[in-house]
Amino acid sequence: MKKKIIRLILGSILIASLSGGPLFADAEPKEFVKTWPLADGAQIAIHYQEEELTSQKDIDSYTDVILSLASEAYMEVVYEWGFDAPGFTFVEPDTNYCYDPDKTIDIYISSGGNTKGGIRGFTGEDFLDAPCYDILDRGENEYDAVILFPADYKSYIESSRGDRVTDKKMLEEMKGTLTHEMLHVILYSYNKNVEPWYFYDKDCMYETGRDWYAEGLARYFEALTESYDDFFSEGFIKKKGDKLLISQEGVNFLMATPNWPFYRSRYDFALFWAYVHHHYGMEKIEELSRAFRDITDDKAPLEAPAIIADVLGKEFGEIYQDFALAIYLKSFDEKIEEGLNDVALRKIKLKEGASMHTVEPLANDFVRVYSPKRTDRAIEIELMEGCAQTKLTIIIEEGKEKNRTIYTTALDEYSNRYILDLDKLGAGRNARVILVVTNPNDSQRVTYQISSL
């Protein structure tokens, strides 16, 4: 009943907006402000300068649409998706943790061209990353929640896509983007968006592997609004001089590089949150978001896996092993399954001797084993060095329909080898053998070898 009432109220506000209802403008020097009160006591305020919006035929309509979609995004995140726990919400925060005193989410719209401090001190440089979320620290536990938004959103997405888009597509993307940024607003009251942990790579242009949680989850929330373009991005790894330039914009980057460790994930980790939502429910993501408040600064690699295990009620190694299997099987909701590429498999040909491999901490290794002789019917997987409870998943596929048999086990210092006997398992001569080795340790690499018997 509560959700229905909220939707009715929101619907009334949206209709009022389009017909020139409760919106109003307060003039400051070269600045206009439109505000929209929300049903729970929060408020959204749009700030803009008309000379910054000359690309828009109708400035009022453009700003009204941003205001209405931002309001809709707020209500959906908080009430439809359940991020409404007292003491954690934007409108009902723990003032001993952090809070926005005026309960106003300020959205500043600009091209970055004429601001020069004109809109509340923001400069053109501040808008280079727009759309984006930011906070203005007011001291003690007080802050102002801020979203910076492009003055010409259609041109912004056309330049990033390299193609023209329809007005309908622009609105879909705008809704997804505002939901993404609004989730950051809400999560700040929960856990300050959990500081990202960084992995310095001397071969890259920048530190990689940040925002596994805040950006990964925000990218997933875009998909919940039916905005999938960035969600399915393949990203890229390019050479620039003697460095690598890496873009991890969407989940198909993860499908192409599935053995990258947890701590190097970014937007591509949206797939993990899709997995948690599909298999455990959104209420568990909200509970995790509350529990993540307890993560110590710069200790996320050590503490996040244990928190995930505690909330989901399962050993982290088993969770990550299940996630790896979900990646291979594309075990998500239908729309995500349709947009996912096949996971990239490292291919190993069995020869005389052993094939040695390393798995990074908090990572999965996906391998397809080829036999040069069809007489190689027994395969040994041996753990040479690594942590206890290294997880092993064996997938055997047969026929055009890929009929699958799946086995799971664990390797450690006491039981450090597994013999895969294809004849005993009744596997045909043309069976495909896929191995997934999961390293659940937060700091220790796993080394294993594969050989034929």
Short mmCIF file of C-alpha atoms in Angstrom, two decimals, residues 94-396:
data_model
loop_
_atom_site.label_atom_id
_atom_site.label_comp_id
_atom_site.label_asym_id
_atom_site.label_seq_id
_atom_site.Cartn_x
_atom_site.Cartn_y
_atom_site.Cartn_z
CA ASP A 94 22.31 9.28 11.09
CA THR A 95 23.53 12.80 11.88
CA ASN A 96 26.51 11.31 13.74
CA TYR A 97 27.65 9.80 10.42
CA CYS A 98 26.78 12.35 7.71
CA TYR A 99 23.81 14.37 6.52
CA ASP A 100 22.68 17.13 4.18
CA PRO A 101 21.09 19.73 6.52
CA ASP A 102 18.66 21.22 4.00
CA LYS A 103 17.68 17.80 2.58
CA THR A 104 18.07 19.25 -0.92
CA ILE A 105 19.71 17.48 -3.85
CA ASP A 106 21.19 20.27 -5.99
CA ILE A 107 21.55 19.62 -9.74
CA TYR A 108 23.75 22.12 -11.57
CA ILE A 109 23.33 22.24 -15.36
CA SER A 110 26.11 23.70 -17.46
CA SER A 111 28.22 23.22 -20.56
CA GLY A 112 31.20 24.23 -18.48
CA GLY A 113 31.85 27.05 -20.89
CA ASN A 114 30.69 30.17 -19.04
CA THR A 115 30.61 29.10 -15.41
CA LYS A 116 33.99 30.42 -14.22
CA GLY A 117 32.62 30.31 -10.70
CA GLY A 118 29.26 31.73 -11.77
CA ILE A 119 27.17 28.78 -10.54
CA ARG A 120 27.91 28.37 -6.87
CA GLY A 121 31.64 28.36 -7.46
CA PHE A 122 31.73 25.52 -9.99
CA THR A 123 34.11 26.03 -12.90
CA GLY A 124 34.20 24.65 -16.42
CA GLU A 125 36.80 22.13 -15.29
CA ASP A 126 34.33 20.73 -12.73
CA PHE A 127 31.94 19.87 -15.56
CA LEU A 128 34.47 17.88 -17.60
CA ASP A 129 33.27 14.71 -15.85
CA ALA A 130 29.56 15.62 -15.98
CA PRO A 131 27.22 13.91 -15.49
CA CYS A 132 28.64 13.07 -12.09
CA TYR A 133 27.88 13.12 -8.36
CA ASP A 134 29.85 15.16 -5.88
CA ILE A 135 29.59 16.45 -2.32
CA LEU A 136 30.44 19.83 -0.88
CA ASP A 137 31.94 19.29 2.55
CA ARG A 138 30.43 21.71 5.09
CA GLY A 139 32.47 20.51 8.07
CA GLU A 140 31.69 18.16 10.92
CA ASN A 141 29.21 15.65 9.45
CA GLU A 142 27.44 18.11 7.16
CA TYR A 143 27.61 18.16 3.37
CA ASP A 144 25.65 19.26 0.31
CA ALA A 145 24.62 16.59 -2.21
CA VAL A 146 25.38 17.75 -5.76
CA ILE A 147 24.86 16.39 -9.28
CA LEU A 148 26.59 18.10 -12.21
CA PHE A 149 24.71 17.65 -15.49
CA PRO A 150 25.48 18.60 -19.13
CA ALA A 151 23.70 21.58 -20.70
CA ASP A 152 23.17 19.59 -23.91
CA TYR A 153 22.68 15.96 -22.90
CA LYS A 154 21.77 14.82 -26.41
CA SER A 155 25.04 16.13 -27.83
CA TYR A 156 26.88 14.58 -24.90
CA ILE A 157 25.61 11.06 -25.60
CA GLU A 158 25.96 11.47 -29.36
CA SER A 159 29.63 12.39 -28.95
CA SER A 160 30.23 9.43 -26.63
CA ARG A 161 28.33 6.99 -28.90
CA GLY A 162 29.64 8.41 -32.17
CA ASP A 163 26.15 8.36 -33.67
CA ARG A 164 22.93 10.36 -33.69
CA VAL A 165 20.18 9.45 -31.23
CA THR A 166 16.44 10.02 -31.24
CA ASP A 167 14.67 12.12 -28.63
CA LYS A 168 13.12 8.94 -27.23
CA LYS A 169 16.54 7.33 -26.87
CA MET A 170 17.88 10.50 -25.26
CA LEU A 171 15.13 10.39 -22.61
CA GLU A 172 15.83 6.71 -21.91
CA GLU A 173 19.52 7.44 -21.46
CA MET A 174 18.81 10.54 -19.37
CA LYS A 175 16.61 8.50 -17.02
CA GLY A 176 19.34 5.88 -16.67
CA THR A 177 22.02 8.49 -16.02
CA LEU A 178 19.97 10.34 -13.41
CA THR A 179 19.15 7.04 -11.70
CA HIS A 180 22.88 6.22 -11.69
CA GLU A 181 23.75 9.55 -10.06
CA MET A 182 20.77 9.45 -7.70
CA LEU A 183 21.93 6.07 -6.42
CA HIS A 184 25.23 7.73 -5.49
CA VAL A 185 23.25 10.38 -3.59
CA ILE A 186 21.39 7.69 -1.63
CA LEU A 187 24.45 5.49 -1.03
CA TYR A 188 26.39 8.41 0.44
CA SER A 189 24.01 8.41 3.41
CA TYR A 190 24.44 4.64 3.64
CA ASN A 191 28.21 4.26 3.46
CA LYS A 192 29.71 7.33 1.72
CA ASN A 193 29.79 5.22 -1.47
CA VAL A 194 32.50 3.02 0.09
CA GLU A 195 35.88 4.45 -0.79
CA PRO A 196 37.23 2.57 -3.81
CA TRP A 197 40.38 0.54 -3.48
CA TYR A 198 43.04 1.05 -6.10
CA PHE A 199 45.47 -1.24 -7.84
CA TYR A 200 48.52 0.52 -9.21
CA ASP A 201 49.65 -0.89 -12.54
CA LYS A 202 52.86 0.61 -13.90
CA ASP A 203 51.86 -0.48 -17.41
CA CYS A 204 48.58 1.46 -17.39
CA MET A 205 47.72 5.13 -17.90
CA TYR A 206 46.09 5.31 -14.48
CA GLU A 207 45.34 3.28 -11.39
CA THR A 208 42.85 0.57 -12.28
CA GLY A 209 40.20 -1.31 -10.39
CA ARG A 210 38.18 1.27 -8.52
CA ASP A 211 34.55 1.55 -7.59
CA TRP A 212 33.67 -2.15 -7.70
CA TYR A 213 30.72 -1.29 -5.47
CA ALA A 214 29.50 2.28 -6.00
CA GLU A 215 30.02 2.47 -9.77
CA GLY A 216 29.28 -1.20 -10.42
CA LEU A 217 25.97 -1.01 -8.57
CA ALA A 218 25.08 2.36 -10.13
CA ARG A 219 25.69 0.91 -13.61
CA TYR A 220 23.36 -1.97 -12.71
CA PHE A 221 20.67 0.49 -11.63
CA GLU A 222 20.84 2.01 -15.10
CA ALA A 223 19.86 -1.42 -16.45
CA LEU A 224 16.91 -1.51 -14.03
CA THR A 225 15.56 1.55 -15.88
CA GLU A 226 15.93 -0.30 -19.24
CA SER A 227 19.01 1.77 -20.15
CA TYR A 228 21.45 -0.90 -21.35
CA ASP A 229 23.94 0.75 -23.74
CA ASP A 230 26.71 1.36 -21.23
CA PHE A 231 25.76 -1.74 -19.26
CA PHE A 232 26.72 -4.03 -22.17
CA SER A 233 29.80 -2.05 -23.19
CA GLU A 234 32.81 -4.19 -24.13
CA GLY A 235 35.23 -1.45 -23.11
CA PHE A 236 38.74 -1.87 -24.42
CA ILE A 237 42.41 -2.33 -23.67
CA LYS A 238 44.52 -0.17 -25.99
CA LYS A 239 48.18 0.60 -26.26
CA LYS A 240 49.13 4.28 -25.97
CA GLY A 241 52.86 4.76 -26.22
CA ASP A 242 54.38 2.37 -23.73
CA LYS A 243 51.24 2.32 -21.56
CA LEU A 244 47.88 0.59 -21.64
CA LEU A 245 44.65 2.56 -21.74
CA ILE A 246 41.87 0.53 -20.15
CA SER A 247 38.12 1.17 -20.26
CA GLN A 248 35.89 -1.03 -18.08
CA GLU A 249 32.59 0.65 -18.91
CA GLY A 250 30.33 -2.40 -19.03
CA VAL A 251 29.84 -6.08 -18.25
CA ASN A 252 31.10 -7.43 -21.56
CA PHE A 253 34.56 -6.20 -20.57
CA LEU A 254 34.31 -8.68 -17.70
CA MET A 255 33.16 -11.41 -20.11
CA ALA A 256 36.26 -10.75 -22.22
CA THR A 257 38.62 -10.66 -19.21
CA PRO A 258 36.91 -13.00 -16.68
CA ASN A 259 40.12 -13.81 -14.82
CA TRP A 260 40.65 -10.21 -13.67
CA PRO A 261 40.51 -10.03 -9.87
CA PHE A 262 37.70 -8.50 -7.84
CA TYR A 263 39.87 -5.55 -6.80
CA ARG A 264 40.50 -4.48 -10.41
CA SER A 265 36.80 -4.25 -11.23
CA ARG A 266 34.89 -1.07 -12.05
CA TYR A 267 31.64 -0.59 -13.97
CA ASP A 268 32.06 -4.14 -15.31
CA PHE A 269 31.32 -5.42 -11.79
CA ALA A 270 27.69 -4.46 -12.40
CA LEU A 271 27.40 -8.12 -13.41
CA PHE A 272 28.11 -9.19 -9.82
CA TRP A 273 25.27 -7.01 -8.55
CA ALA A 274 22.99 -8.40 -11.26
CA TYR A 275 23.95 -11.86 -9.95
CA VAL A 276 23.23 -10.95 -6.31
CA HIS A 277 19.89 -9.37 -7.27
CA HIS A 278 18.86 -12.37 -9.41
CA HIS A 279 19.91 -15.05 -6.90
CA TYR A 280 19.45 -13.33 -3.50
CA GLY A 281 17.14 -10.35 -4.04
CA MET A 282 17.47 -6.56 -3.88
CA GLU A 283 16.86 -6.60 -0.13
CA LYS A 284 20.26 -8.30 0.28
CA ILE A 285 21.96 -5.57 -1.77
CA GLU A 286 20.32 -2.98 0.49
CA GLU A 287 21.47 -4.92 3.57
CA LEU A 288 25.00 -5.12 2.17
CA SER A 289 24.89 -1.38 1.56
CA ARG A 290 24.15 -0.84 5.24
CA ALA A 291 26.82 -3.31 6.36
CA PHE A 292 29.45 -1.68 4.14
CA ARG A 293 29.32 1.38 6.41
CA ASP A 294 31.60 -0.61 8.73
CA ILE A 295 34.39 -0.99 6.16
CA THR A 296 37.56 0.68 7.42
CA ASP A 297 39.18 3.25 5.14
CA ASP A 298 41.53 1.49 2.65
CA LYS A 299 40.65 -1.96 4.08
CA ALA A 300 37.97 -2.91 1.54
CA PRO A 301 39.96 -5.83 0.03
CA LEU A 302 40.18 -7.42 3.46
CA GLU A 303 36.74 -6.59 4.84
CA ALA A 304 34.29 -6.56 1.91
CA PRO A 305 34.43 -10.31 1.14
CA ALA A 306 33.73 -11.19 4.79
CA ILE A 307 30.77 -8.77 4.90
CA ILE A 308 29.36 -10.22 1.67
CA ALA A 309 29.67 -13.73 3.11
CA ASP A 310 27.97 -12.73 6.37
CA VAL A 311 25.01 -10.99 4.69
CA LEU A 312 24.45 -13.65 2.02
CA GLY A 313 24.91 -16.47 4.53
CA LYS A 314 27.49 -18.37 2.54
CA GLU A 315 31.28 -18.68 2.46
CA PHE A 316 32.71 -16.03 0.13
CA GLY A 317 34.60 -18.65 -1.86
CA GLU A 318 31.34 -20.46 -2.58
CA ILE A 319 29.62 -17.19 -3.53
CA TYR A 320 32.40 -16.29 -5.95
CA GLN A 321 32.47 -19.82 -7.34
CA ASP A 322 28.70 -19.62 -7.93
CA PHE A 323 29.17 -16.22 -9.57
CA ALA A 324 31.80 -17.69 -11.91
CA LEU A 325 29.39 -20.46 -12.90
CA ALA A 326 26.64 -17.87 -13.46
CA ILE A 327 29.03 -15.99 -15.77
CA TYR A 328 29.71 -19.12 -17.81
CA LEU A 329 26.05 -20.19 -17.96
CA LYS A 330 24.76 -16.59 -18.31
CA SER A 331 22.48 -17.27 -15.36
CA PHE A 332 20.89 -13.84 -14.99
CA ASP A 333 17.55 -12.35 -15.95
CA GLU A 334 16.50 -12.72 -19.59
CA LYS A 335 17.46 -9.26 -20.86
CA ILE A 336 20.94 -9.53 -19.39
CA GLU A 337 21.41 -13.03 -20.83
CA GLU A 338 20.49 -11.70 -24.28
CA GLY A 339 23.08 -8.92 -24.16
CA LEU A 340 26.01 -10.87 -22.71
CA ASN A 341 28.83 -12.13 -24.90
CA ASP A 342 30.15 -15.63 -24.29
CA VAL A 343 32.82 -15.70 -21.63
CA ALA A 344 36.36 -15.84 -22.99
CA LEU A 345 38.10 -19.13 -22.19
CA ARG A 346 41.84 -19.63 -21.97
CA LYS A 347 42.66 -22.69 -24.10
CA ILE A 348 45.12 -25.35 -22.93
CA LYS A 349 46.36 -28.30 -25.00
CA LEU A 350 47.49 -31.24 -22.92
CA LYS A 351 51.01 -32.34 -23.72
CA GLU A 352 53.62 -34.40 -21.97
CA GLY A 353 54.40 -32.80 -18.66
CA ALA A 354 52.30 -30.30 -16.72
CA SER A 355 50.74 -26.95 -17.64
CA MET A 356 51.25 -24.46 -14.80
CA HIS A 357 48.85 -21.55 -14.11
CA THR A 358 48.37 -18.74 -11.59
CA VAL A 359 45.13 -17.25 -10.25
CA GLU A 360 45.22 -13.78 -8.70
CA PRO A 361 43.58 -13.15 -5.28
CA LEU A 362 39.78 -12.83 -5.46
CA ALA A 363 39.71 -14.04 -9.05
CA ASN A 364 38.44 -16.86 -11.26
CA ASP A 365 40.42 -18.67 -13.93
CA PHE A 366 38.36 -19.99 -16.88
CA VAL A 367 40.06 -22.71 -18.93
CA ARG A 368 39.05 -25.04 -21.76
CA VAL A 369 41.18 -28.17 -21.84
CA TYR A 370 41.98 -29.66 -25.27
CA SER A 371 43.55 -33.07 -25.69
CA PRO A 372 45.82 -33.66 -28.69
CA LYS A 373 45.06 -37.37 -28.28
CA ARG A 374 41.61 -38.65 -27.61
CA THR A 375 43.30 -41.29 -25.49
CA ASP A 376 43.96 -38.65 -22.80
CA ARG A 377 40.88 -39.58 -20.80
CA ALA A 378 42.09 -38.69 -17.31
CA ILE A 379 43.08 -35.17 -16.29
CA GLU A 380 44.81 -34.22 -13.05
CA ILE A 381 44.35 -30.78 -11.49
CA GLU A 382 46.86 -30.23 -8.69
CA LEU A 383 47.14 -27.28 -6.33
CA MET A 384 50.84 -26.42 -6.04
CA GLU A 385 50.65 -23.31 -3.91
CA GLY A 386 47.80 -21.23 -2.54
CA CYS A 387 45.10 -20.81 0.04
CA ALA A 388 42.86 -23.34 1.71
CA GLN A 389 39.52 -24.00 0.05
CA THR A 390 40.51 -23.05 -3.47
CA LYS A 391 37.37 -23.86 -5.43
CA LEU A 392 37.26 -26.04 -8.52
CA THR A 393 34.31 -26.24 -10.91
CA ILE A 394 34.31 -28.80 -13.73
CA ILE A 395 31.86 -28.36 -16.60
CA ILE A 396 31.49 -31.16 -19.17
#
